[in-house]
CSV table of C-alpha atoms and ligand atoms in Angstrom, one decimal:
chain,number,residue,atom,x,y,z
A,3,UNK,CA,-40.5,-96.0,-36.4
A,4,UNK,CA,-44.3,-96.1,-37.0
A,5,UNK,CA,-45.8,-95.3,-40.4
A,6,UNK,CA,-49.6,-94.7,-40.5
A,7,UNK,CA,-49.8,-94.8,-44.3
A,8,UNK,CA,-48.4,-97.0,-47.0
A,9,UNK,CA,-48.1,-96.7,-50.8
A,10,UNK,CA,-50.4,-99.5,-52.0
A,11,UNK,CA,-50.7,-101.0,-55.4
A,12,UNK,CA,-53.5,-103.4,-54.7
A,13,UNK,CA,-54.8,-106.1,-52.3
A,14,UNK,CA,-56.1,-109.7,-52.9
A,15,UNK,CA,-58.5,-110.8,-50.2
A,16,UNK,CA,-57.9,-114.5,-50.7
A,17,UNK,CA,-54.8,-116.2,-52.1
A,18,UNK,CA,-53.5,-119.8,-51.8
A,19,UNK,CA,-50.2,-119.1,-53.5
A,20,UNK,CA,-48.6,-116.4,-51.4
A,21,UNK,CA,-47.5,-118.4,-48.3
A,22,UNK,CA,-49.0,-121.0,-46.1
A,23,UNK,CA,-52.8,-121.4,-46.1
A,24,UNK,CA,-55.3,-118.9,-47.3
A,25,UNK,CA,-53.9,-115.4,-47.2
A,26,UNK,CA,-54.9,-111.7,-47.5
A,27,UNK,CA,-52.1,-110.2,-49.7
A,28,UNK,CA,-51.0,-106.6,-49.7
A,29,UNK,CA,-49.1,-105.5,-52.8
A,30,UNK,CA,-47.0,-102.3,-52.1
A,31,UNK,CA,-45.9,-100.0,-54.8
A,32,UNK,CA,-42.2,-99.5,-55.6
A,33,UNK,CA,-39.2,-101.8,-56.1
A,34,UNK,CA,-35.5,-101.5,-55.9
A,35,UNK,CA,-34.9,-104.2,-58.6
A,36,UNK,CA,-35.7,-104.0,-62.3
A,37,UNK,CA,-36.1,-107.7,-63.1
A,38,UNK,CA,-36.2,-108.8,-66.7
A,39,UNK,CA,-38.7,-111.5,-65.7
A,40,UNK,CA,-41.0,-109.2,-63.6
A,41,UNK,CA,-44.6,-110.2,-64.0
A,42,UNK,CA,-45.9,-107.0,-62.3
A,43,UNK,CA,-43.7,-104.3,-63.8
A,44,UNK,CA,-46.3,-101.6,-63.1
A,45,UNK,CA,-45.4,-102.0,-59.4
A,46,UNK,CA,-41.7,-100.9,-59.9
A,47,UNK,CA,-41.9,-97.1,-60.0
A,48,UNK,CA,-43.9,-94.4,-58.5
A,49,UNK,CA,-46.2,-92.4,-60.9
A,50,UNK,CA,-44.7,-89.0,-61.8
A,51,UNK,CA,-48.0,-87.7,-63.2
A,52,UNK,CA,-46.6,-87.3,-66.7
A,53,UNK,CA,-50.1,-87.7,-68.0
A,54,UNK,CA,-49.3,-90.1,-70.9
A,55,UNK,CA,-52.1,-92.4,-69.7
A,56,UNK,CA,-54.9,-89.8,-69.3
A,57,UNK,CA,-56.0,-89.6,-72.9
A,58,UNK,CA,-55.9,-93.3,-73.7
A,59,UNK,CA,-58.2,-94.2,-70.8
A,60,UNK,CA,-61.4,-95.3,-72.6
A,61,UNK,CA,-63.6,-94.4,-69.6
A,62,UNK,CA,-62.2,-90.9,-69.1
A,63,UNK,CA,-61.5,-92.0,-65.5
A,64,UNK,CA,-58.2,-90.2,-65.3
A,65,UNK,CA,-57.6,-86.5,-64.9
A,66,UNK,CA,-55.2,-83.9,-63.4
A,67,UNK,CA,-56.2,-82.6,-60.0
A,68,UNK,CA,-55.5,-79.1,-58.7
A,69,UNK,CA,-51.9,-80.1,-57.8
A,70,UNK,CA,-51.1,-81.4,-61.3
A,71,UNK,CA,-51.4,-85.0,-60.1
A,72,UNK,CA,-53.0,-87.7,-62.2
A,73,UNK,CA,-55.9,-89.1,-60.2
A,74,UNK,CA,-58.5,-91.8,-60.9
A,75,UNK,CA,-62.2,-92.0,-60.4
A,76,UNK,CA,-62.7,-95.4,-58.9
A,77,UNK,CA,-66.4,-95.4,-59.7
A,78,UNK,CA,-65.7,-95.1,-63.4
A,79,UNK,CA,-62.5,-97.2,-63.8
A,80,UNK,CA,-63.2,-100.6,-65.2
A,81,UNK,CA,-59.7,-102.0,-64.4
A,82,UNK,CA,-59.1,-102.5,-68.1
A,83,UNK,CA,-55.3,-102.0,-67.6
A,84,UNK,CA,-54.8,-99.8,-70.7
A,85,UNK,CA,-53.2,-97.0,-68.5
A,86,UNK,CA,-50.7,-99.6,-67.3
A,87,UNK,CA,-49.9,-100.8,-70.8
A,88,UNK,CA,-49.2,-97.2,-72.1
A,89,UNK,CA,-47.2,-96.0,-69.0
A,90,UNK,CA,-43.6,-95.4,-70.1
A,91,UNK,CA,-42.4,-95.5,-66.5
A,92,UNK,CA,-43.4,-99.0,-65.3
A,93,UNK,CA,-46.0,-97.5,-63.0
A,94,UNK,CA,-49.7,-97.1,-62.6
A,95,UNK,CA,-52.1,-94.2,-61.8
A,96,UNK,CA,-54.2,-96.6,-59.7
A,97,UNK,CA,-51.7,-96.9,-56.8
A,98,UNK,CA,-52.7,-95.0,-53.7
A,99,UNK,CA,-51.7,-94.1,-50.2
A,100,UNK,CA,-53.6,-96.2,-47.7
A,101,UNK,CA,-54.1,-95.6,-44.0
A,102,UNK,CA,-53.1,-98.3,-41.7
A,103,UNK,CA,-56.6,-98.4,-40.0
A,104,UNK,CA,-58.3,-98.7,-43.4
A,105,UNK,CA,-56.1,-101.7,-44.3
A,106,UNK,CA,-56.7,-103.5,-41.0
A,107,UNK,CA,-60.4,-102.9,-41.4
A,108,UNK,CA,-60.3,-104.7,-44.7
A,109,UNK,CA,-58.3,-107.6,-43.2
A,110,UNK,CA,-60.8,-107.7,-40.3
A,111,UNK,CA,-63.7,-108.2,-42.7
A,112,UNK,CA,-62.2,-111.4,-44.1
A,113,UNK,CA,-60.3,-112.6,-41.0
A,114,UNK,CA,-62.6,-115.6,-40.2
A,115,UNK,CA,-61.6,-117.0,-43.7
A,116,UNK,CA,-57.9,-116.5,-43.8
A,117,UNK,CA,-54.9,-117.9,-42.0
A,118,UNK,CA,-52.6,-115.0,-42.4
A,119,UNK,CA,-51.5,-111.9,-44.3
A,120,UNK,CA,-48.6,-111.6,-46.8
A,121,UNK,CA,-47.1,-108.3,-47.8
A,122,UNK,CA,-45.7,-108.4,-51.3
A,123,UNK,CA,-45.0,-105.9,-54.1
A,124,UNK,CA,-43.1,-104.3,-55.5
A,125,UNK,CA,-40.6,-104.7,-52.7
A,126,UNK,CA,-42.2,-104.5,-49.3
A,127,UNK,CA,-39.0,-103.9,-47.4
A,128,UNK,CA,-38.8,-100.5,-49.0
A,129,UNK,CA,-41.8,-99.6,-46.8
A,130,UNK,CA,-40.5,-101.5,-43.8
A,131,UNK,CA,-41.9,-99.0,-41.3
A,132,UNK,CA,-45.4,-99.4,-42.7
A,133,UNK,CA,-45.1,-103.2,-42.8
A,134,UNK,CA,-43.8,-103.2,-39.2
A,135,UNK,CA,-46.7,-101.0,-38.2
A,136,UNK,CA,-49.2,-103.3,-40.0
A,137,UNK,CA,-47.8,-106.5,-38.5
A,138,UNK,CA,-47.7,-104.8,-35.0
A,139,UNK,CA,-51.3,-103.8,-35.3
A,140,UNK,CA,-52.3,-107.3,-36.2
A,141,UNK,CA,-50.3,-108.9,-33.4
A,142,UNK,CA,-51.9,-106.5,-30.9
A,143,UNK,CA,-55.5,-107.0,-32.0
A,144,UNK,CA,-57.3,-109.7,-30.0
A,145,UNK,CA,-59.3,-110.8,-33.0
A,146,UNK,CA,-56.5,-110.7,-35.6
A,147,UNK,CA,-53.5,-111.9,-33.5
A,148,UNK,CA,-54.0,-115.5,-34.6
A,149,UNK,CA,-53.1,-114.5,-38.2
A,150,UNK,CA,-49.6,-115.2,-39.4
A,151,UNK,CA,-47.6,-112.3,-40.9
A,152,UNK,CA,-45.3,-113.0,-43.9
A,153,UNK,CA,-43.2,-111.0,-46.3
A,154,UNK,CA,-42.6,-111.8,-49.9
A,155,UNK,CA,-39.3,-110.1,-50.7
A,156,UNK,CA,-36.4,-109.9,-53.2
A,157,UNK,CA,-34.1,-110.0,-50.2
A,158,UNK,CA,-32.3,-106.8,-51.1
A,159,UNK,CA,-32.5,-105.3,-47.5
A,160,UNK,CA,-30.0,-104.8,-44.8
A,161,UNK,CA,-30.0,-106.3,-41.3
A,162,UNK,CA,-31.4,-103.0,-39.9
A,163,UNK,CA,-34.5,-103.6,-41.9
A,164,UNK,CA,-34.9,-107.2,-40.9
A,165,UNK,CA,-34.2,-106.4,-37.3
A,166,UNK,CA,-37.2,-104.0,-37.3
A,167,UNK,CA,-39.4,-106.6,-38.9
A,168,UNK,CA,-38.3,-109.7,-37.0
A,169,UNK,CA,-40.2,-109.1,-33.8
A,170,UNK,CA,-43.6,-109.1,-35.6
A,171,UNK,CA,-42.9,-111.2,-38.7
A,172,UNK,CA,-43.6,-114.9,-38.7
A,173,UNK,CA,-41.9,-115.8,-42.0
A,174,UNK,CA,-40.5,-114.6,-45.3
A,175,UNK,CA,-40.4,-115.9,-48.9
A,176,UNK,CA,-37.1,-114.8,-50.5
A,177,UNK,CA,-36.3,-114.8,-54.2
A,178,UNK,CA,-32.8,-115.7,-55.3
A,179,UNK,CA,-32.4,-114.8,-58.9
A,180,UNK,CA,-28.8,-116.1,-59.3
A,181,UNK,CA,-25.9,-117.1,-57.1
A,182,UNK,CA,-23.4,-115.6,-59.6
A,183,UNK,CA,-23.3,-111.8,-59.0
A,184,UNK,CA,-22.9,-110.9,-62.6
A,185,UNK,CA,-25.9,-113.0,-63.7
A,186,UNK,CA,-27.9,-111.5,-60.8
A,187,UNK,CA,-27.0,-108.0,-61.9
A,188,UNK,CA,-27.9,-108.8,-65.5
A,189,UNK,CA,-31.3,-110.2,-64.4
A,190,UNK,CA,-32.2,-107.6,-61.8
A,191,UNK,CA,-30.0,-104.5,-62.2
A,192,UNK,CA,-28.4,-105.1,-58.8
A,193,UNK,CA,-25.8,-107.3,-57.1
A,194,UNK,CA,-26.9,-110.2,-54.8
A,195,UNK,CA,-24.7,-109.6,-51.7
A,196,UNK,CA,-27.6,-108.4,-49.6
A,197,UNK,CA,-29.9,-111.2,-50.9
A,198,UNK,CA,-27.4,-113.8,-49.8
A,199,UNK,CA,-26.9,-112.1,-46.4
A,200,UNK,CA,-30.7,-112.0,-46.0
A,201,UNK,CA,-31.1,-115.7,-46.7
A,202,UNK,CA,-28.5,-116.6,-44.1
A,203,UNK,CA,-29.8,-114.1,-41.5
A,204,UNK,CA,-33.4,-115.2,-41.8
A,205,UNK,CA,-32.4,-118.9,-41.7
A,206,UNK,CA,-30.5,-118.2,-38.4
A,207,UNK,CA,-33.6,-116.6,-37.0
A,208,UNK,CA,-35.8,-119.5,-38.2
A,209,UNK,CA,-38.0,-117.1,-40.3
A,210,UNK,CA,-37.0,-118.2,-43.7
A,211,UNK,CA,-40.2,-119.9,-44.9
A,212,UNK,CA,-39.1,-120.5,-48.4
A,213,UNK,CA,-36.4,-119.6,-51.0
A,214,UNK,CA,-37.8,-119.2,-54.6
A,215,UNK,CA,-35.6,-119.9,-57.6
A,216,UNK,CA,-37.1,-118.6,-60.8
A,217,UNK,CA,-35.6,-120.4,-63.7
A,218,UNK,CA,-35.2,-118.1,-66.8
A,219,UNK,CA,-34.1,-120.0,-69.9
A,220,UNK,CA,-30.6,-119.1,-71.1
A,221,UNK,CA,-30.0,-116.8,-68.0
A,222,UNK,CA,-29.8,-118.8,-64.8
A,223,UNK,CA,-31.0,-122.3,-65.6
A,224,UNK,CA,-27.8,-124.2,-66.5
A,225,UNK,CA,-27.4,-127.4,-64.5
A,226,UNK,CA,-24.0,-126.1,-63.3
A,227,UNK,CA,-25.5,-122.8,-62.0
A,228,UNK,CA,-28.4,-124.6,-60.3
A,229,UNK,CA,-26.0,-127.2,-58.7
A,230,UNK,CA,-23.9,-124.4,-57.3
A,231,UNK,CA,-26.9,-122.6,-56.0
A,232,UNK,CA,-28.2,-125.8,-54.4
A,233,UNK,CA,-24.9,-126.4,-52.7
A,234,UNK,CA,-24.8,-122.9,-51.3
A,235,UNK,CA,-28.4,-123.1,-50.0
A,236,UNK,CA,-27.8,-126.6,-48.5
A,237,UNK,CA,-24.9,-125.2,-46.6
A,238,UNK,CA,-27.2,-122.5,-45.1
A,239,UNK,CA,-29.9,-124.9,-44.1
A,240,UNK,CA,-30.4,-128.5,-45.4
A,241,UNK,CA,-34.0,-128.5,-44.2
A,242,UNK,CA,-34.8,-125.4,-46.3
A,243,UNK,CA,-38.0,-125.3,-48.3
A,244,UNK,CA,-37.2,-124.5,-51.9
A,245,UNK,CA,-39.6,-123.6,-54.7
A,246,UNK,CA,-38.4,-124.0,-58.2
A,247,UNK,CA,-40.4,-121.9,-60.6
A,248,UNK,CA,-40.3,-122.1,-64.4
A,249,UNK,CA,-40.4,-118.7,-66.2
A,250,UNK,CA,-43.6,-117.8,-68.0
A,251,UNK,CA,-44.2,-114.9,-70.3
A,252,UNK,CA,-47.5,-113.7,-68.7
A,253,UNK,CA,-47.2,-110.0,-67.7
A,254,UNK,CA,-43.6,-109.6,-68.8
A,255,UNK,CA,-42.7,-106.4,-70.6
A,256,UNK,CA,-42.6,-106.4,-74.5
A,257,UNK,CA,-38.8,-105.8,-74.6
A,258,UNK,CA,-38.4,-109.2,-72.9
A,259,UNK,CA,-40.9,-111.1,-75.1
A,260,UNK,CA,-38.1,-113.1,-76.8
A,261,UNK,CA,-37.2,-114.9,-73.6
A,262,UNK,CA,-38.6,-118.5,-74.0
A,263,UNK,CA,-40.8,-120.1,-71.4
A,264,UNK,CA,-39.3,-122.8,-69.2
A,265,UNK,CA,-39.2,-126.3,-70.7
A,266,UNK,CA,-40.9,-128.9,-68.4
A,267,UNK,CA,-38.3,-131.6,-69.1
A,268,UNK,CA,-35.4,-129.2,-68.3
A,269,UNK,CA,-37.3,-128.2,-65.1
A,270,UNK,CA,-37.5,-131.8,-64.1
A,271,UNK,CA,-33.7,-132.2,-64.6
A,272,UNK,CA,-33.1,-129.1,-62.4
A,273,UNK,CA,-35.5,-130.4,-59.8
A,274,UNK,CA,-33.4,-133.7,-59.7
A,275,UNK,CA,-30.3,-131.7,-59.0
A,276,UNK,CA,-31.9,-130.1,-56.0
A,277,UNK,CA,-33.3,-133.4,-54.8
A,278,UNK,CA,-29.8,-135.1,-55.2
A,279,UNK,CA,-28.3,-132.2,-53.2
A,280,UNK,CA,-30.5,-133.3,-50.4
A,281,UNK,CA,-33.6,-131.0,-50.4
A,282,UNK,CA,-36.6,-132.9,-49.4
A,283,UNK,CA,-39.0,-130.0,-49.1
A,284,UNK,CA,-39.0,-129.1,-52.8
A,285,UNK,CA,-41.9,-127.7,-54.8
A,286,UNK,CA,-41.8,-127.3,-58.6
A,287,UNK,CA,-44.2,-125.0,-60.3
B,314,SF4,S1,-49.2,-93.9,-64.5
B,314,SF4,FE1,-47.4,-93.7,-65.9
B,314,SF4,S2,-48.3,-92.7,-67.8
B,314,SF4,FE2,-49.8,-92.4,-66.1
B,314,SF4,S3,-49.3,-90.4,-65.3
B,314,SF4,FE3,-48.2,-92.0,-64.0
B,314,SF4,S4,-46.1,-92.2,-64.9
B,314,SF4,FE4,-47.4,-91.1,-66.4
B,315,SF4,S1,-57.6,-99.2,-65.7
B,315,SF4,FE1,-56.7,-97.3,-66.3
B,315,SF4,S2,-57.3,-97.1,-68.5
B,315,SF4,FE2,-58.6,-98.6,-67.7
B,315,SF4,S3,-60.5,-97.5,-67.0
B,315,SF4,FE3,-59.2,-97.6,-65.2
B,315,SF4,S4,-58.0,-95.7,-65.3
B,315,SF4,FE4,-58.9,-96.0,-67.3
């Protein structure tokens, strides 16, 4: 199914950390997880125009339109983020619907300088029709077709979603928060059955670019848990690229401020477990 509009949070025109090479990154609004370690919590929910953020805006850039929706004056907004900080709903008044042709025009402007595009979030598979339409438009455009198309996902999507994306998607980065379903539920609010299925399925189709393991101290970073995860992933694909990421507090919601940051020595120990399991393509950040 085609979708001519997507719900956009933001774009970054050049990124070196969202997949291979230099990439244009599209952040879509809305997520089906509620991760304790989320660094962009304002991407989780849609704005319900409650109005809490209108008064605190120091530039008076926010107001109610004729349909009682909170809207922003882009010419006045200074991107100070105060509206995001006061929002009780993990949302933002700055997200917007964007037309497919408007987005491809922005990509076209920087296309000589990028190697591909990545759609992130939020959770991009929630807008799979729009992502499919965007990737299809890129693959069908003579000038843009050399760009690779990647998704950065929490993996919580069924085969029907991946089957729509696979014909136009070159690769995916998938987060695995925990192999243990109870730990996964504690960290994300959801079970991990679909995530594990996604990793297996994309590996079968040779579209699993990378699995990301975010280590959150005291939650999922015991040597035993990482060893079990490593064995499971190795069974899926011994040549898999794994990125081990240490938790940092930046951007995390105040109610999770007591979670400590990852200790570098402990991260080195966990990296050794992955290396010993047999992963050669291992990145630690
Ligand atoms: S961004 Fe948050 S605080 Fe502002 S109107 Fe929307 S839901 Fe309310
Ligand atoms: S980021 Fe939000 S609070 Fe800051 S100026 Fe823009 S609309 Fe106002």
